[in-house]
mmCIF file of C-alpha atoms and ligand atoms in Angstrom:
data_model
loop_
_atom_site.group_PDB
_atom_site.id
_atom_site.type_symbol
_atom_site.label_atom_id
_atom_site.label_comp_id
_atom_site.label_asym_id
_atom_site.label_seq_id
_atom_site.Cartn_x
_atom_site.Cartn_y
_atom_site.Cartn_z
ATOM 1 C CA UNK A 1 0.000 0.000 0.000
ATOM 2 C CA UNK A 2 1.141 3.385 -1.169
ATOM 3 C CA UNK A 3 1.587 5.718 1.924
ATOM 4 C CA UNK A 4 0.981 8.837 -0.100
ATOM 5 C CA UNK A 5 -0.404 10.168 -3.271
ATOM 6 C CA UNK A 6 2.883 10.704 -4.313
ATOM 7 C CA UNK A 7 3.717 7.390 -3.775
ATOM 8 C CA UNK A 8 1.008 6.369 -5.474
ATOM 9 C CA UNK A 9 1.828 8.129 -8.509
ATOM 10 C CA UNK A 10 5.594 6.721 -8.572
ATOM 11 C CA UNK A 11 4.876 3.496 -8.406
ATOM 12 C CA UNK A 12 2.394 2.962 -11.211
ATOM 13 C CA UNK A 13 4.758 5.173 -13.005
ATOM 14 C CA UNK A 14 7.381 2.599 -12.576
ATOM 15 C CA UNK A 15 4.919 0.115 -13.383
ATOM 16 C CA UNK A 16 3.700 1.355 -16.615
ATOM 17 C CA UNK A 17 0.461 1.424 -15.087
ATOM 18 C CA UNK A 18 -1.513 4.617 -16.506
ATOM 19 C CA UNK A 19 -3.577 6.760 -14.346
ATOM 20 C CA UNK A 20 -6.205 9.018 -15.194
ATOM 21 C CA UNK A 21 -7.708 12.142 -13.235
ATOM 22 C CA UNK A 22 -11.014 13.778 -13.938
ATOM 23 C CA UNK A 23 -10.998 17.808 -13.165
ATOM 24 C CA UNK A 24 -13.901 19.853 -11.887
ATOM 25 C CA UNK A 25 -14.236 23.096 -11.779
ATOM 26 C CA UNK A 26 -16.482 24.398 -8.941
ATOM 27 C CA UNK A 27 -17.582 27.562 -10.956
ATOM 28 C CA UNK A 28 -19.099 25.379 -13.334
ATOM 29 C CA UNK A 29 -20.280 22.321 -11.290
ATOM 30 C CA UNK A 30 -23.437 22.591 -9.452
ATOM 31 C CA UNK A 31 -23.204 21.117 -5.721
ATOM 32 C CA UNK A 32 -26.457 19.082 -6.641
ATOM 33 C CA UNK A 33 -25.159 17.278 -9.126
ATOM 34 C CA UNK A 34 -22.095 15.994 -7.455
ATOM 35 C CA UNK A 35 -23.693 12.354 -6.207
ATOM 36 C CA UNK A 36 -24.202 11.957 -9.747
ATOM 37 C CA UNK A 37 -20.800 13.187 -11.590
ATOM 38 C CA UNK A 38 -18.879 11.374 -8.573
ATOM 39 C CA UNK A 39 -20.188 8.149 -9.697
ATOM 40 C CA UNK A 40 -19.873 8.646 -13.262
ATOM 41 C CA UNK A 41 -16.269 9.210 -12.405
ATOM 42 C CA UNK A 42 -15.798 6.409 -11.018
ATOM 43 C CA UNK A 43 -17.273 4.788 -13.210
ATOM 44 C CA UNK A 44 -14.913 5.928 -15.600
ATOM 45 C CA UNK A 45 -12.521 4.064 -13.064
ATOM 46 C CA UNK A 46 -10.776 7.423 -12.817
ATOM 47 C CA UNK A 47 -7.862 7.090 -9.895
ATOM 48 C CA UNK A 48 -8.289 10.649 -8.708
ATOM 49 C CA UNK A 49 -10.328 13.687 -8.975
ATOM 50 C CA UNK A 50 -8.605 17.196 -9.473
ATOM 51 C CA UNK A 51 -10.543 19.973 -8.319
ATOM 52 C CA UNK A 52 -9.104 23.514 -9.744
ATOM 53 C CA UNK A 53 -9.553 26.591 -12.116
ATOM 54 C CA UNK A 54 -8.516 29.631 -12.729
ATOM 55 C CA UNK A 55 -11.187 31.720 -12.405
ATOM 56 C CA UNK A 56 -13.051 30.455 -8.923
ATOM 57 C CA UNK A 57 -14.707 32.713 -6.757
ATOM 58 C CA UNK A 58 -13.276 32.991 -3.830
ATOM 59 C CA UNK A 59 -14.204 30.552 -0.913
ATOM 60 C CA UNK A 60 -16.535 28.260 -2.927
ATOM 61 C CA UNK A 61 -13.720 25.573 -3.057
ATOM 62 C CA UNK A 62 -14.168 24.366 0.419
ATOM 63 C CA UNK A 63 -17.480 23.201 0.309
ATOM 64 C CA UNK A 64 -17.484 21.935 -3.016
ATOM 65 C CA UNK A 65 -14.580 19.500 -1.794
ATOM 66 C CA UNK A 66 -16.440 19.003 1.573
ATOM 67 C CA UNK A 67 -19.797 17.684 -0.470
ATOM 68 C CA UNK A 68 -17.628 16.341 -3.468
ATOM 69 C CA UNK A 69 -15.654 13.570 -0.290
ATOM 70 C CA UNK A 70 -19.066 13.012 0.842
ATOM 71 C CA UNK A 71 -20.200 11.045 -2.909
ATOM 72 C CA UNK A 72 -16.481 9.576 -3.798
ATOM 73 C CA UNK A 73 -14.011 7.405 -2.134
ATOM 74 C CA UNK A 74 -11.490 8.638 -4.570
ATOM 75 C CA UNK A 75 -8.732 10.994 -3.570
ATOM 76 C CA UNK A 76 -9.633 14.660 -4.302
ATOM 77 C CA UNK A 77 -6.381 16.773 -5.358
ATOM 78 C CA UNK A 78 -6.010 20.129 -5.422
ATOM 79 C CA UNK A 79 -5.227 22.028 -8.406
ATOM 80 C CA UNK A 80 -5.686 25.600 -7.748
ATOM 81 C CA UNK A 81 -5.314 28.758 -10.409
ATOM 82 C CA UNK A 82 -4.705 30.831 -6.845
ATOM 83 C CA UNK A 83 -3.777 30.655 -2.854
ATOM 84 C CA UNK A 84 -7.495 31.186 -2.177
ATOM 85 C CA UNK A 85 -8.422 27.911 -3.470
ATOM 86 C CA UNK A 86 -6.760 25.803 -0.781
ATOM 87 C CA UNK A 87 -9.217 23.653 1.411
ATOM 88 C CA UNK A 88 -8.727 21.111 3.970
ATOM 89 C CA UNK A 89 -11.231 19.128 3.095
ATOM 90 C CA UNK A 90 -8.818 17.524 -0.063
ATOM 91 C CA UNK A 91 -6.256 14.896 0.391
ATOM 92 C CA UNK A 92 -3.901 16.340 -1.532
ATOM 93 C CA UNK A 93 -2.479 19.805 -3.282
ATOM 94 C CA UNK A 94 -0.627 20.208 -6.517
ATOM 95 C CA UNK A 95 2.351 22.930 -5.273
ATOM 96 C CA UNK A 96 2.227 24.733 -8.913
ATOM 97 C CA UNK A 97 5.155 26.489 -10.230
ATOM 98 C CA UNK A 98 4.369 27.814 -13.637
ATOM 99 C CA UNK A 99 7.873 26.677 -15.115
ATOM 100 C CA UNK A 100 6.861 27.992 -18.858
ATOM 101 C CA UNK A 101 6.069 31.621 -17.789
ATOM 102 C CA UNK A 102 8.152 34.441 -16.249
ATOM 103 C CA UNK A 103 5.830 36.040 -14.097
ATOM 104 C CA UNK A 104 6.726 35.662 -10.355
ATOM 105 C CA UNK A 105 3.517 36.207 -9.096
ATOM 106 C CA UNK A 106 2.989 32.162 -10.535
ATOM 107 C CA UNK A 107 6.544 31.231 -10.016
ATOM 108 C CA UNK A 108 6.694 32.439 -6.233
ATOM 109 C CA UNK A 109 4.239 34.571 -5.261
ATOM 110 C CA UNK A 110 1.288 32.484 -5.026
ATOM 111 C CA UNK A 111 3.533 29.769 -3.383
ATOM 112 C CA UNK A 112 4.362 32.095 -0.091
ATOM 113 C CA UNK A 113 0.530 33.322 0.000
ATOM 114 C CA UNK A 114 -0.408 30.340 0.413
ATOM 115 C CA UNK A 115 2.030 29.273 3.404
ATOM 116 C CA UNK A 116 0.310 30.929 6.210
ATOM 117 C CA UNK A 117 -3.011 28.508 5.011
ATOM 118 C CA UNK A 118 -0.556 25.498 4.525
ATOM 119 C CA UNK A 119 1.217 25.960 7.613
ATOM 120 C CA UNK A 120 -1.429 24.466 9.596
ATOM 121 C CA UNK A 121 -3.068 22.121 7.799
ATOM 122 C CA UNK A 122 -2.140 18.176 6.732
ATOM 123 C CA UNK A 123 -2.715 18.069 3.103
ATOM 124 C CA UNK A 124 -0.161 16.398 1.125
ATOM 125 C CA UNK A 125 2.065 18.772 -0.439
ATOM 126 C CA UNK A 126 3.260 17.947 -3.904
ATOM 127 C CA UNK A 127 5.598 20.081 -5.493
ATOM 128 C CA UNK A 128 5.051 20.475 -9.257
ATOM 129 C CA UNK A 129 6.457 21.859 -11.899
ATOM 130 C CA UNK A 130 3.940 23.487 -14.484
ATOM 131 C CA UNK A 131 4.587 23.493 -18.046
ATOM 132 C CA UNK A 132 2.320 25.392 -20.383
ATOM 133 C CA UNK A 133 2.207 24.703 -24.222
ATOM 134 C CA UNK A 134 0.534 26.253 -27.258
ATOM 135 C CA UNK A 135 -2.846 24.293 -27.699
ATOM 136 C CA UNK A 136 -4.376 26.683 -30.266
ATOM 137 C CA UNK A 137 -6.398 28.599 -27.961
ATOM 138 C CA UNK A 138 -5.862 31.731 -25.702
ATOM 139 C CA UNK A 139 -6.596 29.451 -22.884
ATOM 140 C CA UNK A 140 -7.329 31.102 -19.208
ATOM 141 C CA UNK A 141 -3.711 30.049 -17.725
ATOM 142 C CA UNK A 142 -2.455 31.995 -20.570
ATOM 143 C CA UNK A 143 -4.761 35.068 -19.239
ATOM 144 C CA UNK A 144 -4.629 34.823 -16.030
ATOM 145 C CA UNK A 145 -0.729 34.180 -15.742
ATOM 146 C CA UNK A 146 0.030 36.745 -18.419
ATOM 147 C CA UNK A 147 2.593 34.610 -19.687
ATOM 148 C CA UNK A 148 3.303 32.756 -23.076
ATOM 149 C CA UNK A 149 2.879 29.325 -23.553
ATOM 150 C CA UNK A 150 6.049 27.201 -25.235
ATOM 151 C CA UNK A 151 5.029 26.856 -28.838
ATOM 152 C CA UNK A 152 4.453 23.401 -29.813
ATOM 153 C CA UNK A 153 7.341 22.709 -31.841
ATOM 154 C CA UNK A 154 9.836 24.216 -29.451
ATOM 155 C CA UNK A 155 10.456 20.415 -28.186
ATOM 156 C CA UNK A 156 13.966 21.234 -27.134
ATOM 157 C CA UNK A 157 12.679 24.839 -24.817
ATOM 158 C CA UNK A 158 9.787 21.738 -22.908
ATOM 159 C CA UNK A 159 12.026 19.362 -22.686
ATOM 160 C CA UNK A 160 14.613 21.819 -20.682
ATOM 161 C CA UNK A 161 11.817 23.982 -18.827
ATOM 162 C CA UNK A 162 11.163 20.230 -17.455
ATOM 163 C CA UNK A 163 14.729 18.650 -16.649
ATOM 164 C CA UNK A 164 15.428 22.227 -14.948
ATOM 165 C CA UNK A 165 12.198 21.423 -13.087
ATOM 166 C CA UNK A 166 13.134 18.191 -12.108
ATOM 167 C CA UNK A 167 17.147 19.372 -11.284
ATOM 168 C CA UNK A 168 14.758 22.370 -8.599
ATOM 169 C CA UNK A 169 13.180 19.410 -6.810
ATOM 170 C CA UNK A 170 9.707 18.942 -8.543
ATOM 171 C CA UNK A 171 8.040 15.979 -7.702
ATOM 172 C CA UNK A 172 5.766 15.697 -10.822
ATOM 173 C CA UNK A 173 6.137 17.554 -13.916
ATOM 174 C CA UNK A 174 2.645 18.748 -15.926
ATOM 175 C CA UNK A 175 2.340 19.709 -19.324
ATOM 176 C CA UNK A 176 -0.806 21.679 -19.982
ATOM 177 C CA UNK A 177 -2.079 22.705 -23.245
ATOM 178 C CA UNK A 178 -4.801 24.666 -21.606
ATOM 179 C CA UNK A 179 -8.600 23.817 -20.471
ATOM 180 C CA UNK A 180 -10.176 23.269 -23.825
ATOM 181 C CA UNK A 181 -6.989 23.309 -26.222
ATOM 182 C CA UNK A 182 -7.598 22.918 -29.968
ATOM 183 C CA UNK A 183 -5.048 20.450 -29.744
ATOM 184 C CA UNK A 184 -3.478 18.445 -26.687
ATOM 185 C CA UNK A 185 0.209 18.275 -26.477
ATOM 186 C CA UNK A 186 1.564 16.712 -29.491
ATOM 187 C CA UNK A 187 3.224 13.181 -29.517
ATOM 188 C CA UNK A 188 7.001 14.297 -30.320
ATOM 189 C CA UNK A 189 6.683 16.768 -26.767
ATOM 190 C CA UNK A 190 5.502 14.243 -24.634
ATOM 191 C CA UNK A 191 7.811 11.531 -25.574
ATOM 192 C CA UNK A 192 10.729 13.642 -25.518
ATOM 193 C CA UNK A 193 10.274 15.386 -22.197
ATOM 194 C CA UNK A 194 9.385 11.305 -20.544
ATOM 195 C CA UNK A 195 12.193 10.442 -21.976
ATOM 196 C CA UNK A 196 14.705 13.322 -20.037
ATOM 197 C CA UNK A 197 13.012 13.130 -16.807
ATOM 198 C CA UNK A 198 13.009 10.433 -14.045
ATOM 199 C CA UNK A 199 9.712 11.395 -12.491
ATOM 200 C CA UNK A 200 6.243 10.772 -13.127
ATOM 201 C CA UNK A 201 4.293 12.945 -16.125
ATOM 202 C CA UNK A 202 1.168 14.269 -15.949
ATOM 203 C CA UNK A 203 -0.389 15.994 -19.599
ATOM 204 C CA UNK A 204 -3.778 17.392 -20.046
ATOM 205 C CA UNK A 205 -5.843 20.434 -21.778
ATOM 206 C CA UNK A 206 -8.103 19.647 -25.068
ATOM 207 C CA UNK A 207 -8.074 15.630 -24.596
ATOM 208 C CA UNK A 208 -11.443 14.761 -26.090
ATOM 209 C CA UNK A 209 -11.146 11.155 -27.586
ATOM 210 C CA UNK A 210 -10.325 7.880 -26.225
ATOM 211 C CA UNK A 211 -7.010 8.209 -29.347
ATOM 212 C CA UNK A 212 -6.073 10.807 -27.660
ATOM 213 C CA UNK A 213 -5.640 9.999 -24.081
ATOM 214 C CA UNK A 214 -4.170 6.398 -25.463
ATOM 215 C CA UNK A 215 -1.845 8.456 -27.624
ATOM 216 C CA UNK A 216 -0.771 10.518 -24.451
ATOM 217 C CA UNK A 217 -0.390 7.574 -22.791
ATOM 218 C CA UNK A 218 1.703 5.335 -25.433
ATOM 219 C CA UNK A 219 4.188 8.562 -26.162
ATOM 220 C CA UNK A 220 4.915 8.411 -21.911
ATOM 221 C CA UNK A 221 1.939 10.512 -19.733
ATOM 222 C CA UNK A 222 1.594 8.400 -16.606
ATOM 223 C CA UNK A 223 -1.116 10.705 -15.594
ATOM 224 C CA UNK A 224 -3.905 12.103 -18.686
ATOM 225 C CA UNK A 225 -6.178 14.813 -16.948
ATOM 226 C CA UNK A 226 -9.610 15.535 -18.997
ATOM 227 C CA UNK A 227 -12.072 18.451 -17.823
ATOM 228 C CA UNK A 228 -13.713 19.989 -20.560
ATOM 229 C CA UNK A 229 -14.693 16.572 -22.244
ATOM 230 C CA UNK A 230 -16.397 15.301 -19.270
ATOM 231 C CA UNK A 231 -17.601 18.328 -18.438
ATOM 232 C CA UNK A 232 -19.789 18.957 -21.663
ATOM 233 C CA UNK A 233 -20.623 15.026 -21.625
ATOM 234 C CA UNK A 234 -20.396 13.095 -18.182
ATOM 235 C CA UNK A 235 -21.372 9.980 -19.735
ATOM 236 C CA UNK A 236 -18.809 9.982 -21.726
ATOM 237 C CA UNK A 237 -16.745 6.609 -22.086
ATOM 238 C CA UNK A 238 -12.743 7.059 -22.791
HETATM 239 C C1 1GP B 1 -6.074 19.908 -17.231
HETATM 240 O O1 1GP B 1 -6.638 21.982 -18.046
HETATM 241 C C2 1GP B 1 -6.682 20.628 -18.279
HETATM 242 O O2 1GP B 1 -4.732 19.875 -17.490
HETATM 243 C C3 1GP B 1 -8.042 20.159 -18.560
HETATM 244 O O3 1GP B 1 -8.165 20.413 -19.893
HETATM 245 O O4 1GP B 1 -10.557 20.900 -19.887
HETATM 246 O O5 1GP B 1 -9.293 20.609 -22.021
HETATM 247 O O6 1GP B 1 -9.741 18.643 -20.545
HETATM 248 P P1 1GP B 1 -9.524 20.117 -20.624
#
C-alpha cells in the first residue's frame, strides 16, 4: 500500500500502469449534481479527482470539496489557479510552479501566500512543476498568468523547462495545453520530455477522444487529466 499520493503516482509510473484524473471546476459544477458526476467518475474508473480553475470565486472551493468527499471514495487533489483555493477538506495539493512563464507572481508569489493557510493544515504537499504549451487557444492560464505558452514545436525549450524542473526538486512535472486546447500536447513533446526526466508525467488540456488519451499515454503521460470533455458530456466513455 502506497503511503501517499505521491507514492502512489511513482509506483504505477514505474509500473507502466496509466492513471487518469477527472478535473472539476467548482464555478461550473453545481453542488447538486455531485452524487451523480462522482459516480460517473468512477465509473470511468478514474484514480483521482482534481478539483481547480482559474477563475473560482473565492471561498466556494471548500465546500465543493467538503460535499464532493461526501459522494467519492477517490482521492480529491487540489489544483488551484490561486492561494485562495486551498481547502482542507482535499487529500492532496498540486504545489504549482508555472515553469513555462516568467511572471513571479505564478513562479513564487502564489507559493508564499499560500504558506500561512498550509502551515497548519495536513494536506499532502506535492511540489510540481507546471509546463504550459501552445494548444491553439488563448486558454485562461495563458490570461490569467500573463505569460506565453512554449510553442508546440519548441520540443527542445519543454524538454529543458522540465529537466530544470526536475534538477529544482519537482516531484511531478505537468504539461498543460490549456482547459479546452484545440489540440493536446503533441506526440514528439511528450515523448521527448518522458524520456529526459526520471519522475512521473502528468499531460492534459483539449483531450477529447479515447485516441487521444491512449496516444498521451503510449508517447509516456503516466497521468492524462480531462475536464472539458467530461464536463460537456459526463457519460462519456474514454
Ligand atoms: C487539465 O486543463 C486541463 O490539465 C483540462 O483540460 O478541460 O481541455 O480537458 P480540458
Amino acid at each position: 500500500m502506497s503511503k501517499t499520493i505521491l507514492e502512489f503516482i511513482q509506483k504505477a509510473s514505474i509500473k507502466g500502469e496509466k492513471l487518469l484524473a477527472i478535473l472539476l471546476d467548482p464555478d461550473k459544477t453545481s453542488l447538486e449534481k455531485l452524487p451523480e458526476i462522482s459516480s460517473k467518475i468512477e465509473n470511468l474508473n478514474a484514480n483521482f479527482i482534481f478539483v481547480g480553475g482559474s477563475f473560482v470565486k473565492n471561498g466556494i472551493t471548500d465546500l465543493f470539496v467538503e460535499m464532493l468527499k461526501k459522494h467519492t471514495k477517490l482521492p480529491v487533489i487540489l489544483f488551484p489557479g490561486d492561494f485562495s483555493q486551498l481547502t482542507n477538506h482535499a487529500d492532496a495539493l498540486l504545489f504549482l510552479s508555472l515553469l513555462s512563464g516568467r511572471n513571479p507572481e505564478y513562479l513564487i508569489e502564489q507559493q508564499i501566500k499560500s504558506v500561512p493557510f498550509l502551515k497548519n493544515s495536513a494536506l499532502e504537499i506535492i511540489p510540481t512543476g507546471y509546463i504550459l504549451i501552445d494548444g491553439g487557444t488563448n486558454s485562461s492560464v495563458l490570461k490569467t498568468s500573463k505569460t506565453k505558452p512554449i510553442p508546440q514545436k519548441n520540443i527542445e525549450l519543454a524538454v529543458d523547462t522540465a529537466v530544470a524542473g526536475m534538477y529544482k526538486g519537482k516531484q511531478l512535472i505537468y504539461l498543460e495545453a490549456g482547459s479546452g486546447a484545440k489540440f493536446p500536447v503533441n506526440s514528439q513533446l511528450i515523448s521527448a520530455v518522458k524520456k529526459h526526466i526520471t519522475i512521473p508525467l502528468i499531460v492534459g488540456g483539449g483531450i477529447k477522444t479515447k485516441e487521444q488519451l491512449n496516444n498521451a499515454y503510449k508517447n509516456g503521460a503516466d497521468l492524462v487529466v480531462i475536464g472539458t470533455a467530461f464536463e460537456n458530456n459526463p457519460s462519456f466513455k474514454f
